[in-house]
């Protein structure tokens, strides 16, 4: 009979730590391959998000530029309207003062602009000049229907075109805006004066041709 050693029992073999890790399920060993396949997908997602961000940025930039252009146009329109309203208001005020300026001009022509009245008149003329009022209309200048108003008409042998021969009332303007046209007397060339001037030339030519024939 065989003898058994007391106190010792046979135990099954237990694999070591390395062996246990090697014996793990194949799913755990296949995980790195899955991570390698997911990396390109993540990169593609990031690229798509970046493209969307760029498209949104481009759209917002275009909106901002459009708003800036609209604001600049609005500012220019407001400034233009403000200048126009100011010119209309100034022109309306100065139009009411034109009769006074006409009286001042007539008093000056008659030598009545003296003393305190002269000082007041000169001060008034200085103020309206600072506001942009300009007087126009001179004798001898060609007649222009856009700035002249003909109140009298005559013929004169010493003019070659329709000419302002007398200024009945001066005209006034502010910049390019005419407040009142100059009221003038005009003269046109004498009818037939040009034809008469050409007759001696024809006579001379006839006489010279007769002398040549002799």
XYZ file of N, CA and C in Angstrom:
642
model
N 0.848 -1.180 0.000
C 0.000 0.000 0.000
C 0.874 1.217 0.000
N 0.376 2.108 -0.737
C 1.134 3.348 -0.778
C 0.752 4.217 0.376
N 1.700 5.023 0.765
C 1.442 5.920 1.877
C 1.241 7.331 1.378
N 0.267 7.970 1.912
C -0.014 9.346 1.551
C 0.527 10.252 2.620
N 1.099 11.308 2.090
C 1.693 12.271 3.013
C 0.572 13.054 3.653
N 0.516 13.011 4.949
C -0.587 13.688 5.626
C -0.465 15.200 5.519
N -1.591 15.899 5.385
C -1.632 17.374 5.365
C -1.453 17.979 3.994
N -1.269 17.248 3.009
C -1.081 17.772 1.646
C -2.153 17.251 0.750
N -2.775 18.165 -0.021
C -3.790 17.778 -0.991
C -3.382 18.256 -2.354
N -3.738 17.511 -3.320
C -3.417 17.885 -4.688
C -4.352 19.000 -5.159
N -3.764 20.068 -5.733
C -4.536 21.210 -6.235
C -4.369 21.337 -7.726
N -5.414 21.778 -8.384
C -5.280 21.923 -9.855
C -4.289 23.036 -10.198
N -3.684 22.905 -11.355
C -2.715 23.925 -11.822
C -3.428 25.239 -12.129
N -2.894 26.376 -11.627
C -3.461 27.722 -11.855
C -2.557 28.465 -12.811
N -3.056 28.902 -13.887
C -2.181 29.608 -14.854
C -1.636 30.895 -14.246
N -0.424 31.231 -14.691
C 0.232 32.454 -14.193
C -0.454 33.690 -14.763
N -0.020 34.929 -14.316
C -0.646 36.179 -14.772
C -0.505 36.375 -16.262
N 0.676 36.109 -16.826
C 0.869 36.293 -18.280
C -0.018 35.355 -19.057
N -0.132 34.183 -18.566
C -0.960 33.212 -19.263
C -2.416 33.614 -19.207
N -2.827 34.231 -18.076
C -4.227 34.656 -17.964
C -4.542 35.775 -18.929
N -3.592 36.718 -19.043
C -3.822 37.815 -19.994
C -3.883 37.300 -21.412
N -3.060 36.306 -21.730
C -3.080 35.747 -23.078
C -4.357 34.999 -23.340
N -4.975 34.527 -22.274
C -6.193 33.747 -22.451
C -7.445 34.595 -22.483
N -7.279 35.925 -22.416
C -8.461 36.779 -22.467
C -9.187 36.604 -23.786
N -10.412 37.095 -23.817
C -11.267 36.909 -24.991
C -10.675 37.585 -26.197
N -10.932 37.099 -27.390
C -10.405 37.698 -28.620
C -10.967 39.087 -28.891
N -12.121 39.442 -28.247
C -12.684 40.770 -28.478
C -11.761 41.835 -27.943
N -11.144 41.549 -26.754
C -10.243 42.532 -26.170
C -9.000 42.713 -27.011
N -8.523 41.694 -27.616
C -7.311 41.789 -28.438
C -7.590 42.499 -29.754
N -8.863 42.493 -30.200
C -9.209 43.122 -31.474
C -9.524 44.599 -31.339
N -9.524 45.193 -30.133
C -9.875 46.597 -29.908
C -8.962 47.560 -30.633
N -7.657 47.388 -30.660
C -6.806 48.348 -31.392
C -7.186 48.479 -32.842
N -7.590 47.444 -33.490
C -7.989 47.545 -34.888
C -9.198 48.438 -35.034
N -10.160 48.336 -34.078
C -11.329 49.205 -34.130
C -10.952 50.662 -33.964
N -10.023 51.001 -33.080
C -9.576 52.379 -32.894
C -8.911 52.920 -34.148
N -8.190 52.110 -34.832
C -7.516 52.540 -36.063
C -8.536 52.889 -37.137
N -9.646 52.164 -37.196
C -10.669 52.450 -38.208
C -11.487 53.695 -37.859
N -11.633 53.970 -36.550
C -12.436 55.128 -36.155
C -11.692 56.448 -36.311
N -10.376 56.460 -36.412
C -9.598 57.703 -36.537
C -9.921 58.455 -37.824
N -9.939 57.822 -39.016
C -10.316 58.559 -40.236
C -11.730 59.117 -40.179
N -12.657 58.379 -39.555
C -14.033 58.870 -39.448
C -14.086 60.142 -38.593
N -13.288 60.163 -37.502
C -13.251 61.358 -36.649
C -12.657 62.536 -37.410
N -11.604 62.295 -38.184
C -11.010 63.363 -38.986
C -12.013 63.910 -40.004
N -12.773 63.038 -40.646
C -13.775 63.486 -41.616
C -14.848 64.341 -40.947
N -15.236 63.954 -39.718
C -16.220 64.753 -39.002
C -15.702 66.138 -38.656
N -14.441 66.196 -38.222
C -13.839 67.495 -37.917
C -13.723 68.369 -39.169
N -13.386 67.745 -40.292
C -13.282 68.508 -41.550
C -14.638 69.075 -41.958
N -15.685 68.273 -41.793
C -17.034 68.748 -42.132
C -17.439 69.917 -41.235
N -17.135 69.801 -39.923
C -17.450 70.907 -39.013
C -16.669 72.173 -39.370
N -15.398 71.998 -39.767
C -14.588 73.147 -40.152
C -15.141 73.815 -41.409
N -15.581 73.003 -42.363
C -16.182 73.576 -43.583
C -17.461 74.342 -43.250
N -18.264 73.799 -42.367
C -19.487 74.500 -41.960
C -19.163 75.824 -41.271
N -18.129 75.820 -40.421
C -17.740 77.055 -39.735
C -17.242 78.093 -40.731
N -16.467 77.643 -41.718
C -15.977 78.578 -42.739
C -17.136 79.157 -43.561
N -18.095 78.318 -43.924
C -19.243 78.796 -44.689
C -20.050 79.805 -43.878
N -20.232 79.527 -42.581
C -20.962 80.467 -41.731
C -20.209 81.782 -41.595
N -18.885 81.699 -41.462
C -18.079 82.911 -41.366
C -18.169 83.750 -42.639
N -18.118 83.093 -43.792
C -18.242 83.811 -45.069
C -19.597 84.488 -45.188
N -20.646 83.787 -44.767
C -21.995 84.356 -44.839
C -22.132 85.557 -43.910
N -21.609 85.442 -42.692
C -21.701 86.558 -41.745
C -20.870 87.749 -42.212
N -19.720 87.483 -42.819
C -18.893 88.573 -43.342
C -19.610 89.315 -44.458
N -20.265 88.570 -45.352
C -21.031 89.207 -46.431
C -22.182 90.033 -45.865
N -22.846 89.531 -44.832
C -23.936 90.294 -44.201
C -23.400 91.589 -43.591
N -22.257 91.508 -42.939
C -21.663 92.692 -42.316
C -21.277 93.731 -43.370
N -20.679 93.270 -44.464
C -20.314 94.199 -45.532
C -21.544 94.857 -46.148
N -22.612 94.096 -46.319
C -23.846 94.655 -46.863
C -24.439 95.700 -45.919
N -24.411 95.420 -44.629
C -24.927 96.371 -43.652
C -24.085 97.648 -43.630
N -22.773 97.500 -43.740
C -21.909 98.678 -43.767
C -22.186 99.533 -44.995
N -22.366 98.908 -46.158
C -22.676 99.659 -47.380
C -24.011 100.380 -47.253
N -25.012 99.694 -46.695
C -26.316 100.327 -46.518
C -26.220 101.507 -45.549
N -25.403 101.369 -44.510
C -25.252 102.458 -43.542
C -24.561 103.656 -44.168
N -23.532 103.400 -44.973
C -22.839 104.498 -45.645
C -23.776 105.218 -46.609
N -24.592 104.470 -47.356
C -25.566 105.093 -48.260
C -26.586 105.911 -47.479
N -27.005 105.392 -46.339
C -27.956 106.122 -45.496
C -27.349 107.427 -45.000
N -26.092 107.395 -44.568
C -25.436 108.610 -44.079
C -25.305 109.649 -45.187
N -24.915 109.201 -46.391
C -24.795 110.146 -47.502
C -26.158 110.737 -47.865
N -27.204 109.917 -47.847
C -28.535 110.412 -48.174
C -29.022 111.419 -47.138
N -28.762 111.130 -45.865
C -29.173 112.058 -44.807
C -28.414 113.370 -44.925
N -27.113 113.304 -45.189
C -26.321 114.527 -45.328
C -26.781 115.339 -46.528
N -27.072 114.665 -47.642
C -27.553 115.369 -48.832
C -28.907 116.036 -48.555
N -29.791 115.322 -47.868
C -31.093 115.906 -47.540
C -30.936 117.079 -46.578
N -30.007 116.960 -45.646
C -29.799 118.049 -44.688
C -29.318 119.310 -45.397
N -28.372 119.144 -46.337
C -27.872 120.298 -47.086
C -28.985 120.906 -47.933
N -29.787 120.048 -48.558
C -30.886 120.552 -49.399
C -31.894 121.339 -48.575
N -32.261 120.813 -47.410
C -33.221 121.510 -46.553
C -32.655 122.849 -46.093
N -31.368 122.862 -45.779
C -30.740 124.117 -45.350
C -30.754 125.144 -46.478
N -30.420 124.705 -47.698
C -30.421 125.630 -48.835
C -31.821 126.183 -49.103
N -32.826 125.326 -48.992
C -34.202 125.781 -49.228
C -34.607 126.807 -48.171
N -34.242 126.533 -46.912
C -34.600 127.469 -45.841
C -33.903 128.814 -46.025
N -32.607 128.776 -46.371
C -31.863 130.024 -46.575
C -32.422 130.778 -47.777
N -32.710 130.055 -48.859
C -33.260 130.707 -50.048
C -34.607 131.346 -49.752
N -35.436 130.672 -48.945
C -36.741 131.236 -48.600
C -36.578 132.514 -47.786
N -35.643 132.518 -46.861
C -35.409 133.712 -46.047
C -34.890 134.868 -46.900
N -33.901 134.583 -47.734
C -33.307 135.647 -48.534
C -34.286 136.179 -49.576
N -35.186 135.322 -50.040
C -36.186 135.798 -51.006
C -37.045 136.901 -50.397
N -37.312 136.794 -49.101
C -38.107 137.819 -48.429
C -37.326 139.127 -48.275
N -35.998 139.056 -48.339
C -35.178 140.255 -48.165
C -34.842 140.943 -49.491
N -35.174 140.328 -50.615
C -34.823 140.925 -51.905
C -35.460 142.301 -52.116
N -36.738 142.520 -51.762
C -37.284 143.882 -51.915
C -36.513 144.928 -51.121
N -36.038 144.543 -49.927
C -35.238 145.482 -49.126
C -33.921 145.786 -49.830
N -33.296 144.753 -50.394
C -32.045 144.965 -51.131
C -32.278 145.818 -52.374
N -33.437 145.657 -53.015
C -33.761 146.508 -54.167
C -33.878 147.971 -53.736
N -34.514 148.202 -52.583
C -34.624 149.578 -52.077
C -33.253 150.160 -51.756
N -32.380 149.339 -51.203
C -31.024 149.796 -50.903
C -30.297 150.161 -52.192
N -30.454 149.324 -53.217
C -29.798 149.614 -54.492
C -30.296 150.895 -55.124
N -31.598 151.123 -55.095
C -32.157 152.355 -55.670
C -31.697 153.583 -54.885
N -31.640 153.453 -53.561
C -31.154 154.575 -52.757
C -29.694 154.875 -53.066
N -28.914 153.852 -53.291
C -27.509 154.074 -53.643
C -27.390 154.762 -55.000
N -28.204 154.346 -55.976
C -28.144 154.957 -57.307
C -28.533 156.443 -57.269
N -29.415 156.810 -56.352
C -29.868 158.200 -56.269
C -29.074 159.012 -55.245
N -28.024 158.422 -54.693
C -27.206 159.150 -53.732
C -27.868 159.380 -52.397
N -28.829 158.570 -52.040
C -29.548 158.740 -50.783
C -29.051 157.800 -49.686
N -28.035 157.023 -49.990
C -27.522 156.067 -49.006
C -26.461 156.765 -48.154
N -26.907 157.434 -47.118
C -26.001 158.234 -46.281
C -26.349 158.003 -44.811
N -25.413 158.410 -43.956
C -25.645 158.380 -42.515
C -25.871 156.986 -41.971
N -26.760 156.912 -40.992
C -27.066 155.632 -40.346
C -27.696 154.639 -41.296
N -28.492 155.127 -42.235
C -29.114 154.239 -43.216
C -28.042 153.509 -44.028
N -26.949 154.199 -44.333
C -25.863 153.578 -45.083
C -25.225 152.453 -44.280
N -24.999 152.695 -42.981
C -24.383 151.661 -42.138
C -25.270 150.428 -42.037
N -26.574 150.655 -41.858
C -27.509 149.532 -41.756
C -27.555 148.758 -43.071
N -27.586 149.475 -44.179
C -27.655 148.827 -45.492
C -26.397 148.000 -45.754
N -25.249 148.546 -45.430
C -24.000 147.806 -45.648
C -23.923 146.580 -44.745
N -24.413 146.704 -43.517
C -24.430 145.547 -42.611
C -25.340 144.449 -43.159
N -26.497 144.855 -43.684
C -27.421 143.880 -44.264
C -26.783 143.177 -45.457
N -26.132 143.923 -46.325
C -25.483 143.322 -47.494
C -24.360 142.375 -47.084
N -23.645 142.709 -46.013
C -22.581 141.829 -45.530
C -23.146 140.516 -45.004
N -24.259 140.603 -44.273
C -24.864 139.397 -43.700
C -25.374 138.466 -44.795
N -26.085 139.011 -45.774
C -26.639 138.151 -46.824
C -25.517 137.567 -47.692
N -24.417 138.301 -47.825
C -23.281 137.756 -48.579
C -22.660 136.574 -47.835
N -22.583 136.658 -46.501
C -22.064 135.535 -45.718
C -22.971 134.324 -45.824
N -24.250 134.544 -46.041
C -25.195 133.442 -46.192
C -25.161 132.858 -47.599
N -24.307 133.387 -48.465
C -24.121 132.821 -49.805
C -24.864 133.525 -50.911
N -25.513 134.643 -50.627
C -26.273 135.352 -51.661
C -25.314 136.102 -52.586
N -25.506 135.910 -53.880
C -24.667 136.566 -54.890
C -25.560 137.315 -55.876
N -25.139 138.519 -56.218
C -25.872 139.330 -57.184
C -25.254 139.143 -58.567
N -26.080 139.127 -59.600
C -25.562 138.999 -60.967
C -26.426 139.820 -61.908
N -25.898 140.055 -63.081
C -26.566 140.855 -64.100
C -25.798 142.128 -64.376
N -25.233 142.242 -65.597
C -24.460 143.425 -65.985
C -24.863 143.854 -67.396
N -24.796 145.137 -67.608
C -25.081 145.653 -68.943
C -24.007 145.198 -69.925
N -24.448 144.838 -71.129
C -23.519 144.428 -72.170
C -23.282 142.932 -72.249
N -23.768 142.153 -71.287
C -23.555 140.707 -71.355
C -24.634 140.064 -72.226
N -24.311 138.957 -72.877
C -25.299 138.282 -73.736
C -26.523 137.848 -72.936
N -27.658 137.887 -73.584
C -28.902 137.494 -72.935
C -28.959 135.978 -72.804
N -29.233 135.517 -71.582
C -29.360 134.086 -71.294
C -30.728 133.866 -70.659
N -31.641 133.208 -71.351
C -33.002 133.051 -70.812
C -33.071 132.240 -69.525
N -32.002 131.486 -69.193
C -32.020 130.702 -67.953
C -31.758 131.559 -66.719
N -31.140 132.737 -66.896
C -30.836 133.594 -65.744
C -31.339 135.016 -65.939
N -31.840 135.334 -67.136
C -32.348 136.680 -67.413
C -33.837 136.623 -67.733
N -34.526 137.677 -67.358
C -35.931 137.847 -67.708
C -36.073 139.170 -68.468
N -36.403 139.083 -69.756
C -36.483 140.278 -70.599
C -37.815 140.985 -70.378
N -37.750 142.224 -69.896
C -38.950 143.037 -69.694
C -39.129 144.074 -70.797
N -38.064 144.403 -71.502
C -38.129 145.382 -72.590
C -37.311 144.851 -73.751
N -37.759 145.186 -74.964
C -37.094 144.679 -76.174
C -36.946 145.809 -77.172
N -35.790 145.843 -77.847
C -35.538 146.861 -78.867
C -34.497 146.324 -79.837
N -34.226 147.141 -80.885
C -33.200 146.796 -81.852
C -32.091 147.846 -81.767
N -30.873 147.413 -82.027
C -29.740 148.330 -81.977
C -28.763 147.946 -83.080
N -28.192 148.928 -83.778
C -27.267 148.608 -84.862
C -25.880 148.209 -84.392
N -25.583 148.472 -83.118
C -24.228 148.218 -82.638
C -24.099 146.893 -81.875
N -25.068 145.997 -81.933
C -24.973 144.694 -81.277
C -25.022 143.606 -82.337
N -24.333 142.531 -82.075
C -24.290 141.408 -83.014
C -25.096 140.208 -82.526
N -25.604 140.278 -81.298
C -26.433 139.220 -80.738
C -27.369 139.841 -79.710
N -28.328 139.078 -79.252
C -29.252 139.598 -78.248
C -28.474 139.919 -76.979
N -28.530 141.179 -76.568
C -27.666 141.670 -75.497
C -28.491 142.390 -74.446
N -28.069 142.270 -73.187
C -28.688 143.007 -72.087
C -28.141 144.440 -72.107
N -28.989 145.392 -72.451
C -28.537 146.784 -72.558
C -28.878 147.586 -71.307
N -29.722 147.053 -70.432
C -30.063 147.738 -69.185
C -30.506 146.701 -68.163
N -30.062 146.880 -66.910
C -30.456 145.999 -65.815
C -31.526 146.709 -65.000
N -32.751 146.247 -65.123
C -33.860 146.861 -64.406
C -33.902 146.401 -62.947
N -33.618 145.129 -62.714
C -33.480 144.580 -61.369
C -32.388 143.515 -61.410
N -31.430 143.584 -60.506
C -30.373 142.560 -60.520
C -30.928 141.193 -60.139
N -30.251 140.166 -60.595
C -30.623 138.808 -60.209
C -29.825 138.364 -59.001
N -30.324 137.327 -58.326
C -29.649 136.802 -57.141
C -29.636 135.280 -57.207
N -28.545 134.703 -56.691
C -28.410 133.254 -56.645
C -27.696 132.850 -55.368
N -27.891 131.579 -55.001
C -27.129 130.950 -53.916
C -26.479 129.711 -54.503
N -25.182 129.768 -54.673
C -24.501 128.661 -55.340
C -24.984 128.535 -56.764
N -25.528 127.367 -57.113
C -26.073 127.147 -58.439
C -27.581 127.381 -58.495
N -28.195 127.710 -57.356
C -29.639 127.909 -57.291
C -29.962 129.377 -57.553
N -30.750 129.647 -58.582
C -31.166 131.015 -58.897
C -32.412 131.355 -58.093
N -32.293 132.385 -57.241
C -33.434 132.823 -56.446
C -34.347 133.729 -57.265
N -33.738 134.641 -58.017
C -34.518 135.531 -58.879
C -33.700 135.856 -60.118
N -34.259 135.699 -61.307
C -33.504 136.050 -62.519
C -33.319 137.564 -62.608
N -32.287 137.957 -63.322
C -32.065 139.389 -63.547
C -33.097 139.891 -64.548
N -33.781 140.966 -64.199
C -34.796 141.548 -65.079
C -34.134 142.655 -65.901
N -34.159 142.478 -67.226
C -33.319 143.306 -68.089
C -34.108 143.820 -69.292
N -33.500 144.814 -69.919
C -33.947 145.273 -71.238
C -32.942 144.753 -72.252
N -33.430 144.158 -73.331
C -32.553 143.535 -74.312
C -32.667 144.247 -75.643
N -31.609 144.128 -76.417
C -31.588 144.681 -77.773
C -31.064 143.619 -78.718
N -31.691 143.549 -79.881
C -31.265 142.609 -80.910
C -30.640 143.379 -82.067
N -29.855 142.705 -82.914
C -29.284 143.392 -84.091
C -30.386 143.965 -84.978
N -30.118 145.125 -85.557
C -31.083 145.781 -86.439
C -31.378 144.876 -87.636
N -32.663 144.617 -87.931
C -32.982 143.748 -89.080
C -32.443 144.343 -90.377
N -31.780 143.516 -91.174
C -31.228 143.953 -92.448
C -29.905 144.675 -92.342
N -29.419 144.905 -91.120
C -28.151 145.628 -90.976
C -27.002 144.819 -91.551
N -27.050 143.531 -91.350
C -25.977 142.679 -91.856
C -25.998 142.615 -93.377
N -27.212 142.568 -93.954
C -27.310 142.538 -95.414
C -26.811 143.820 -96.039
N -27.127 144.969 -95.400
C -26.640 146.241 -95.916
C -25.126 146.337 -95.836
N -24.585 145.736 -94.779
C -23.130 145.792 -94.633
C -22.450 144.987 -95.719
N -23.125 143.976 -96.252
C -22.510 143.134 -97.272
C -22.673 143.718 -98.673
N -23.596 144.692 -98.873
C -23.839 145.237 -100.206
C -22.614 145.921 -100.805
N -21.853 146.760 -100.093
C -20.664 147.384 -100.687
C -19.672 146.367 -101.209
N -19.570 145.220 -100.522
C -18.642 144.201 -100.992
C -19.076 143.677 -102.360
N -20.378 143.489 -102.578
C -20.857 143.014 -103.874
C -20.624 144.073 -104.950
N -20.801 145.348 -104.596
C -20.591 146.428 -105.568
C -19.134 146.494 -105.981
N -18.250 146.360 -105.001
C -16.820 146.399 -105.317
C -16.442 145.254 -106.223
N -17.029 144.072 -105.924
C -16.701 142.920 -106.765
C -17.197 143.143 -108.186
N -18.394 143.751 -108.335
C -18.944 144.012 -109.678
C -18.105 145.018 -110.427
N -17.708 146.109 -109.707
C -16.887 147.119 -110.362
C -15.537 146.588 -110.793
N -14.942 145.790 -109.945
C -13.625 145.234 -110.287
C -13.722 144.282 -111.456
N -14.838 143.531 -111.524
C -14.983 142.584 -112.643
C -15.183 143.352 -113.961
N -15.896 144.527 -113.908
C -16.087 145.319 -115.131
C -14.751 145.919 -115.601
N -13.924 146.372 -114.663
C -12.631 146.922 -115.016
C -11.747 145.856 -115.627
N -11.843 144.648 -115.093
C -11.026 143.586 -115.653
C -11.450 143.246 -117.078
N -12.777 143.335 -117.351
C -13.239 143.017 -118.701
C -12.791 144.069 -119.704
N -12.672 145.365 -119.254
C -12.201 146.400 -120.155
C -10.734 146.184 -120.479
